[in-house]
mmCIF file of C-alpha atoms in Angstrom:
data_model
loop_
_atom_site.group_PDB
_atom_site.id
_atom_site.type_symbol
_atom_site.label_atom_id
_atom_site.label_comp_id
_atom_site.label_asym_id
_atom_site.label_seq_id
_atom_site.Cartn_x
_atom_site.Cartn_y
_atom_site.Cartn_z
ATOM 1 C CA MET A 1 -0.920 32.229 -8.901
ATOM 2 C CA LYS A 2 -0.248 28.853 -7.948
ATOM 3 C CA ARG A 3 -1.734 26.137 -9.956
ATOM 4 C CA PHE A 4 -4.664 24.023 -8.328
ATOM 5 C CA ARG A 5 -3.155 20.565 -7.635
ATOM 6 C CA TRP A 6 -6.000 18.163 -7.300
ATOM 7 C CA ASP A 7 -3.920 15.252 -5.719
ATOM 8 C CA ALA A 8 -3.050 17.867 -2.868
ATOM 9 C CA ALA A 9 -6.913 18.214 -2.475
ATOM 10 C CA VAL A 10 -7.579 14.812 -2.493
ATOM 11 C CA GLY A 11 -4.252 13.937 -0.056
ATOM 12 C CA LEU A 12 -5.582 16.382 2.565
ATOM 13 C CA LEU A 13 -9.184 15.239 2.079
ATOM 14 C CA GLY A 14 -8.017 12.107 2.849
ATOM 15 C CA LEU A 15 -5.613 13.277 5.721
ATOM 16 C CA ALA A 16 -8.840 14.768 7.497
ATOM 17 C CA LEU A 17 -11.026 11.914 6.900
ATOM 18 C CA LEU A 18 -8.397 9.794 8.832
ATOM 19 C CA LEU A 19 -8.691 12.006 11.720
ATOM 20 C CA VAL A 20 -12.509 12.002 11.857
ATOM 21 C CA GLY A 21 -12.679 8.475 11.323
ATOM 22 C CA SER A 22 -9.967 7.373 13.843
ATOM 23 C CA TYR A 23 -11.466 9.764 16.654
ATOM 24 C CA LEU A 24 -14.678 7.992 16.053
ATOM 25 C CA GLY A 25 -12.916 4.600 16.028
ATOM 26 C CA LEU A 26 -10.986 5.284 19.356
ATOM 27 C CA PHE A 27 -13.514 7.274 21.199
ATOM 28 C CA GLU A 28 -17.033 7.030 20.092
ATOM 29 C CA ALA A 29 -17.625 3.388 18.752
ATOM 30 C CA PRO A 30 -18.179 0.502 21.346
ATOM 31 C CA ALA A 31 -15.613 -1.657 22.460
ATOM 32 C CA GLU A 32 -16.092 -5.331 21.031
ATOM 33 C CA ARG A 33 -17.666 -7.807 23.425
ATOM 34 C CA HIS A 34 -14.989 -10.230 23.448
ATOM 35 C CA MET A 35 -11.842 -8.649 22.119
ATOM 36 C CA GLY A 36 -12.452 -5.051 24.070
ATOM 37 C CA ASP A 37 -10.577 -1.944 23.139
ATOM 38 C CA VAL A 38 -7.837 -4.192 21.138
ATOM 39 C CA GLN A 39 -10.708 -4.171 18.419
ATOM 40 C CA ARG A 40 -10.437 -0.655 17.784
ATOM 41 C CA ILE A 41 -7.144 -1.467 15.769
ATOM 42 C CA MET A 42 -9.515 -2.768 13.004
ATOM 43 C CA TYR A 43 -10.334 0.772 12.017
ATOM 44 C CA VAL A 44 -7.133 1.213 10.530
ATOM 45 C CA HIS A 45 -6.067 -2.611 9.689
ATOM 46 C CA VAL A 46 -8.844 -3.479 7.429
ATOM 47 C CA PRO A 47 -9.202 -0.210 5.436
ATOM 48 C CA THR A 48 -5.354 -0.519 5.241
ATOM 49 C CA ALA A 49 -5.944 -4.340 3.848
ATOM 50 C CA TRP A 50 -9.054 -3.125 1.100
ATOM 51 C CA ASN A 51 -6.854 -0.145 0.190
ATOM 52 C CA ALA A 52 -3.377 -2.121 -0.255
ATOM 53 C CA MET A 53 -5.208 -4.610 -2.100
ATOM 54 C CA LEU A 54 -6.977 -2.219 -4.292
ATOM 55 C CA VAL A 55 -3.769 -0.088 -5.206
ATOM 56 C CA LEU A 56 -2.186 -3.223 -6.131
ATOM 57 C CA THR A 57 -5.121 -4.378 -8.555
ATOM 58 C CA ALA A 58 -4.695 -0.837 -10.294
ATOM 59 C CA ALA A 59 -0.827 -1.472 -10.539
ATOM 60 C CA PHE A 60 -1.946 -4.758 -12.638
ATOM 61 C CA ILE A 61 -4.258 -2.679 -14.578
ATOM 62 C CA PHE A 62 -1.638 0.210 -15.361
ATOM 63 C CA ALA A 63 0.876 -2.701 -16.061
ATOM 64 C CA ILE A 64 -1.406 -3.963 -18.733
ATOM 65 C CA ALA A 65 -1.530 -0.553 -20.203
ATOM 66 C CA SER A 66 1.908 -0.027 -19.952
ATOM 67 C CA VAL A 67 2.652 -3.356 -22.171
ATOM 68 C CA TRP A 68 -0.307 -2.666 -24.536
ATOM 69 C CA THR A 69 0.669 1.016 -25.120
ATOM 70 C CA GLY A 70 4.393 1.228 -23.987
ATOM 71 C CA LYS A 71 3.291 5.002 -22.806
ATOM 72 C CA PRO A 72 5.927 6.328 -20.306
ATOM 73 C CA LYS A 73 2.868 7.726 -17.888
ATOM 74 C CA TRP A 74 1.413 3.786 -17.536
ATOM 75 C CA ASP A 75 4.868 2.813 -16.311
ATOM 76 C CA ALA A 76 4.937 5.714 -14.045
ATOM 77 C CA VAL A 77 1.433 5.204 -12.325
ATOM 78 C CA MET A 78 2.312 1.341 -12.371
ATOM 79 C CA THR A 79 5.474 2.006 -10.502
ATOM 80 C CA GLY A 80 3.669 4.425 -7.781
ATOM 81 C CA ALA A 81 0.902 2.126 -7.469
ATOM 82 C CA THR A 82 3.339 -1.018 -6.778
ATOM 83 C CA GLU A 83 5.369 1.182 -4.600
ATOM 84 C CA ALA A 84 2.324 2.397 -2.607
ATOM 85 C CA GLY A 85 1.243 -1.028 -2.653
ATOM 86 C CA VAL A 86 4.522 -2.297 -1.058
ATOM 87 C CA VAL A 87 4.364 0.409 1.748
ATOM 88 C CA MET A 88 0.676 -0.148 2.662
ATOM 89 C CA GLY A 89 1.365 -4.143 2.715
ATOM 90 C CA ALA A 90 4.399 -3.662 4.861
ATOM 91 C CA LEU A 91 2.295 -1.455 7.275
ATOM 92 C CA LEU A 92 -0.983 -4.036 7.100
ATOM 93 C CA ILE A 93 1.426 -6.926 8.537
ATOM 94 C CA ALA A 94 3.156 -4.726 11.397
ATOM 95 C CA GLN A 95 -0.769 -3.580 12.484
ATOM 96 C CA GLY A 96 -1.788 -7.246 12.158
ATOM 97 C CA MET A 97 1.168 -8.493 14.361
ATOM 98 C CA ILE A 98 0.350 -5.921 16.671
ATOM 99 C CA TRP A 99 -3.438 -6.866 16.991
ATOM 100 C CA ALA A 100 -2.491 -10.992 16.949
ATOM 101 C CA ARG A 101 -0.405 -10.460 20.053
ATOM 102 C CA PRO A 102 -3.383 -9.679 22.665
ATOM 103 C CA THR A 103 -5.763 -11.637 20.822
ATOM 104 C CA TRP A 104 -4.020 -15.018 19.562
ATOM 105 C CA GLY A 105 -1.019 -14.785 22.121
ATOM 106 C CA ILE A 106 1.687 -14.738 19.298
ATOM 107 C CA TRP A 107 3.213 -11.935 17.185
ATOM 108 C CA TRP A 108 3.147 -14.158 14.059
ATOM 109 C CA ASP A 109 2.156 -17.534 12.814
ATOM 110 C CA TRP A 110 2.840 -18.975 9.495
ATOM 111 C CA ASP A 111 -0.930 -18.869 8.360
ATOM 112 C CA VAL A 112 -2.183 -19.113 5.086
ATOM 113 C CA ARG A 113 -3.318 -15.292 5.125
ATOM 114 C CA LEU A 114 -0.536 -13.668 6.605
ATOM 115 C CA THR A 115 2.120 -16.019 4.582
ATOM 116 C CA THR A 116 0.137 -14.900 1.197
ATOM 117 C CA THR A 117 0.107 -11.617 2.744
ATOM 118 C CA LEU A 118 3.812 -11.755 3.496
ATOM 119 C CA ILE A 119 4.593 -13.463 -0.098
ATOM 120 C CA MET A 120 2.729 -10.333 -1.576
ATOM 121 C CA VAL A 121 4.886 -7.882 -0.008
ATOM 122 C CA ILE A 122 7.862 -9.546 -0.737
ATOM 123 C CA LEU A 123 7.126 -10.176 -4.368
ATOM 124 C CA TYR A 124 6.071 -6.258 -5.341
ATOM 125 C CA ALA A 125 9.360 -5.178 -3.171
ATOM 126 C CA GLY A 126 11.567 -7.604 -5.229
ATOM 127 C CA ILE A 127 10.219 -6.041 -8.596
ATOM 128 C CA LEU A 128 11.144 -2.553 -7.337
ATOM 129 C CA VAL A 129 14.598 -3.368 -6.204
ATOM 130 C CA LEU A 130 14.997 -5.369 -9.296
ATOM 131 C CA ARG A 131 13.588 -2.228 -11.898
ATOM 132 C CA SER A 132 16.290 -0.028 -9.910
ATOM 133 C CA PHE A 133 18.876 -2.661 -11.466
ATOM 134 C CA VAL A 134 17.814 -2.038 -15.205
ATOM 135 C CA GLU A 135 19.027 1.146 -16.714
ATOM 136 C CA ASP A 136 17.430 1.255 -20.444
ATOM 137 C CA SER A 137 13.782 3.001 -19.582
ATOM 138 C CA ASP A 138 11.727 0.883 -21.836
ATOM 139 C CA ARG A 139 13.176 -2.519 -20.982
ATOM 140 C CA ARG A 140 12.574 -1.318 -17.627
ATOM 141 C CA ALA A 141 8.968 -0.800 -17.988
ATOM 142 C CA THR A 142 8.156 -3.824 -20.081
ATOM 143 C CA TRP A 143 9.858 -6.180 -17.552
ATOM 144 C CA SER A 144 8.441 -4.758 -14.594
ATOM 145 C CA ALA A 145 4.903 -4.743 -15.997
ATOM 146 C CA VAL A 146 5.421 -8.365 -16.860
ATOM 147 C CA ALA A 147 6.419 -8.917 -13.467
ATOM 148 C CA VAL A 148 4.017 -7.083 -12.047
ATOM 149 C CA ILE A 149 1.281 -8.925 -13.971
ATOM 150 C CA ILE A 150 2.592 -12.264 -13.160
ATOM 151 C CA GLY A 151 2.917 -10.963 -9.174
ATOM 152 C CA TYR A 152 -0.708 -10.283 -9.185
ATOM 153 C CA VAL A 153 -1.721 -13.901 -9.139
ATOM 154 C CA ASP A 154 -0.971 -13.571 -5.315
ATOM 155 C CA VAL A 155 -3.230 -10.681 -4.538
ATOM 156 C CA PRO A 156 -6.678 -12.495 -5.102
ATOM 157 C CA LEU A 157 -4.964 -15.367 -2.951
ATOM 158 C CA VAL A 158 -4.627 -13.241 -0.283
ATOM 159 C CA TYR A 159 -8.188 -12.181 -0.307
ATOM 160 C CA PHE A 160 -9.750 -15.649 -0.740
ATOM 161 C CA CYS A 161 -7.550 -17.768 1.597
ATOM 162 C CA VAL A 162 -9.465 -17.440 4.400
ATOM 163 C CA ARG A 163 -12.435 -18.708 2.566
ATOM 164 C CA TRP A 164 -10.825 -21.642 0.890
ATOM 165 C CA TRP A 165 -8.651 -22.719 3.786
ATOM 166 C CA ARG A 166 -8.807 -23.103 7.318
ATOM 167 C CA SER A 167 -7.019 -20.370 9.080
ATOM 168 C CA LEU A 168 -6.093 -18.653 12.258
ATOM 169 C CA HIS A 169 -7.436 -15.283 10.441
ATOM 170 C CA GLN A 170 -11.029 -14.424 10.691
ATOM 171 C CA ILE A 171 -13.098 -14.438 7.507
ATOM 172 C CA GLN A 172 -14.320 -11.074 6.049
ATOM 173 C CA SER A 173 -16.836 -9.352 7.997
ATOM 174 C CA THR A 174 -19.796 -7.619 6.679
ATOM 175 C CA PRO A 175 -22.071 -4.854 7.413
ATOM 176 C CA GLU A 176 -24.513 -7.462 8.679
ATOM 177 C CA THR A 177 -22.062 -9.166 11.153
ATOM 178 C CA VAL A 178 -20.677 -5.770 12.374
ATOM 179 C CA SER A 179 -22.425 -3.521 14.503
ATOM 180 C CA SER A 180 -24.051 -0.404 12.945
ATOM 181 C CA ALA A 181 -21.526 1.950 15.259
ATOM 182 C CA MET A 182 -18.796 0.259 14.085
ATOM 183 C CA ILE A 183 -19.158 0.968 10.367
ATOM 184 C CA VAL A 184 -19.382 4.666 10.163
ATOM 185 C CA PRO A 185 -15.315 4.775 11.375
ATOM 186 C CA LEU A 186 -14.612 1.482 9.268
ATOM 187 C CA ARG A 187 -16.061 3.459 5.974
ATOM 188 C CA ILE A 188 -14.510 6.831 6.801
ATOM 189 C CA ASN A 189 -10.934 5.294 7.323
ATOM 190 C CA SER A 190 -11.836 3.425 4.179
ATOM 191 C CA PHE A 191 -11.986 6.513 1.825
ATOM 192 C CA ALA A 192 -9.451 8.314 3.789
ATOM 193 C CA ILE A 193 -6.927 5.854 3.220
ATOM 194 C CA LEU A 194 -8.014 4.842 -0.392
ATOM 195 C CA PHE A 195 -7.545 9.260 -0.816
ATOM 196 C CA ILE A 196 -3.859 9.153 0.688
ATOM 197 C CA ALA A 197 -3.215 6.193 -1.543
ATOM 198 C CA ILE A 198 -4.201 8.075 -4.445
ATOM 199 C CA TRP A 199 -2.008 10.915 -3.092
ATOM 200 C CA PHE A 200 0.867 8.588 -2.627
ATOM 201 C CA VAL A 201 0.158 7.337 -6.473
ATOM 202 C CA ALA A 202 0.171 10.253 -8.072
ATOM 203 C CA GLN A 203 3.202 11.433 -6.301
ATOM 204 C CA ARG A 204 5.292 8.283 -6.830
ATOM 205 C CA ALA A 205 4.259 8.454 -10.341
ATOM 206 C CA ARG A 206 5.339 12.329 -10.822
ATOM 207 C CA LEU A 207 8.383 11.227 -9.284
ATOM 208 C CA GLU A 208 8.917 8.458 -12.096
ATOM 209 C CA LEU A 209 8.137 10.771 -14.869
ATOM 210 C CA ALA A 210 10.926 13.034 -13.845
ATOM 211 C CA ARG A 211 13.304 10.496 -13.170
ATOM 212 C CA ARG A 212 12.542 9.196 -16.601
ATOM 213 C CA ARG A 213 12.947 12.892 -18.056
ATOM 214 C CA ALA A 214 15.998 13.573 -16.489
ATOM 215 C CA GLU A 215 17.484 10.376 -17.511
ATOM 216 C CA GLU A 216 16.957 11.505 -21.463
ATOM 217 C CA VAL A 217 18.592 14.683 -20.904
ATOM 218 C CA ALA A 218 21.740 13.315 -18.843
ATOM 219 C CA PRO A 219 24.925 13.020 -20.902
ATOM 220 C CA PRO A 220 25.476 8.963 -21.815
ATOM 221 C CA PRO A 221 27.986 6.945 -19.180
ATOM 222 C CA ARG A 222 31.603 7.539 -19.522
ATOM 223 C CA ARG A 223 32.088 4.146 -21.373
ATOM 224 C CA ASP A 224 29.335 5.228 -24.036
ATOM 225 C CA ARG A 225 31.087 8.924 -24.274
ATOM 226 C CA ARG A 226 34.937 7.270 -24.606
ATOM 227 C CA GLN A 227 33.352 5.112 -27.563
ATOM 228 C CA ALA A 228 31.471 7.934 -29.135
ATOM 229 C CA GLU A 229 34.697 10.276 -28.926
ATOM 230 C CA GLU A 230 37.066 7.223 -30.618
ATOM 231 C CA THR A 231 33.953 6.936 -33.203
ATOM 232 C CA ASN A 232 34.010 10.677 -34.177
ATOM 233 C CA PRO A 233 37.245 12.349 -32.783
ATOM 234 C CA MET B 1 -19.626 -25.971 26.758
ATOM 235 C CA SER B 2 -20.891 -26.756 23.480
ATOM 236 C CA GLU B 3 -18.822 -27.284 20.610
ATOM 237 C CA MET B 4 -20.139 -23.990 18.963
ATOM 238 C CA ALA B 5 -20.517 -21.873 21.919
ATOM 239 C CA MET B 6 -17.954 -18.721 22.240
ATOM 240 C CA PRO B 7 -15.918 -18.771 25.222
ATOM 241 C CA GLU B 8 -16.656 -15.921 27.899
ATOM 242 C CA GLY B 9 -14.506 -13.350 28.900
ATOM 243 C CA VAL B 10 -13.216 -9.936 27.311
ATOM 244 C CA ILE B 11 -9.486 -8.862 26.609
ATOM 245 C CA ALA B 12 -8.673 -6.608 29.288
ATOM 246 C CA GLY B 13 -6.751 -3.390 28.664
ATOM 247 C CA GLY B 14 -4.816 -3.184 25.102
ATOM 248 C CA TRP B 15 -4.871 0.208 24.396
ATOM 249 C CA SER B 16 -1.156 0.282 24.583
ATOM 250 C CA TYR B 17 -1.694 -2.215 21.394
ATOM 251 C CA VAL B 18 -4.257 0.289 19.901
ATOM 252 C CA LEU B 19 -2.110 3.203 20.244
ATOM 253 C CA SER B 20 1.032 1.152 18.537
ATOM 254 C CA ALA B 21 -1.378 0.129 15.655
ATOM 255 C CA TYR B 22 -2.181 3.628 14.982
ATOM 256 C CA GLY B 23 0.959 5.447 16.110
ATOM 257 C CA ILE B 24 2.964 3.005 13.404
ATOM 258 C CA THR B 25 0.082 3.725 10.935
ATOM 259 C CA ALA B 26 0.723 7.747 11.034
ATOM 260 C CA VAL B 27 4.660 7.110 11.214
ATOM 261 C CA VAL B 28 4.514 4.969 7.648
ATOM 262 C CA PHE B 29 2.140 7.563 6.410
ATOM 263 C CA ILE B 30 4.001 10.971 7.184
ATOM 264 C CA GLY B 31 7.591 8.907 6.819
ATOM 265 C CA TYR B 32 6.482 8.060 3.352
ATOM 266 C CA ALA B 33 4.961 11.300 2.003
ATOM 267 C CA TRP B 34 8.006 13.093 3.441
ATOM 268 C CA SER B 35 10.140 10.300 1.551
ATOM 269 C CA LEU B 36 8.129 10.855 -2.041
ATOM 270 C CA LEU B 37 8.400 14.969 -1.357
ATOM 271 C CA ARG B 38 12.125 14.755 -0.957
ATOM 272 C CA ARG B 39 12.735 12.496 -3.529
ATOM 273 C CA ARG B 40 10.830 14.676 -6.049
ATOM 274 C CA ALA B 41 12.794 17.688 -4.805
ATOM 275 C CA ALA B 42 15.791 15.844 -5.268
ATOM 276 C CA VAL B 43 15.085 15.074 -9.226
ATOM 277 C CA SER B 44 13.329 17.708 -10.205
ATOM 278 C CA ASP B 45 15.764 20.328 -8.897
ATOM 279 C CA GLY B 46 13.197 22.761 -8.373
ATOM 280 C CA GLU B 47 11.508 22.587 -11.763
ATOM 281 C CA GLU B 48 7.949 21.486 -11.319
ATOM 282 C CA PRO B 49 7.367 18.150 -13.380
ATOM 283 C CA LYS B 50 4.417 18.109 -15.470
#
């Protein structure tokens, strides 16, 4: 009998909720007073933004746990959360550009919110690239965890910059400033993307653990093998 | 118009942008999910990682 996979159930729940939330956002929620139908992008853009920052916050916590305990499982989930954060951050920028064109008249502006978000994505993508160059798994775990902890400085900046500095990007909306008909699809899609993100992190963490195991059982590189043969003929 | 007054008018149309945003979301989610499953299958070579 096939083993029950909690992450598969969470992922499927996320997918189902995303379909429901997107249907409500596209066809049931009212058009916004000034932006009209273009505002419907909010139902995927805002949940993507919240969850990108949430998974990168999780990566920060997993990085601390990885440095503290040295256990491979924390390194694996940190890698999963970092990669999911990069994917969702890149998607967030793409959605934002599509929304910016009809509302601001431009695809991109070096505004503080957009710039800090771009820095966040490039920074964490850089950590993933650098990580792939380190062969020793323990060193790789320590270095990337320290980089993730340092890089997290940018994440609160992304969230609060619109309050601290003048920005073309609007300040965060609250349930008091949004019509109740808009809150339901926004909340459904927020949970949907959260569940999908959990599935992404779980899958990527399993992949990382499998890679680590494969590295442990794999024969040493040719150069090391030759050295070993010279030492023990 | 006072300094705080909002401009009048609504952005007309815009469905192409809306569909593009939802479309790119679907493509990225499906593409990344597919990449994860493919990479896991390549590494584990049929063995189920715990």
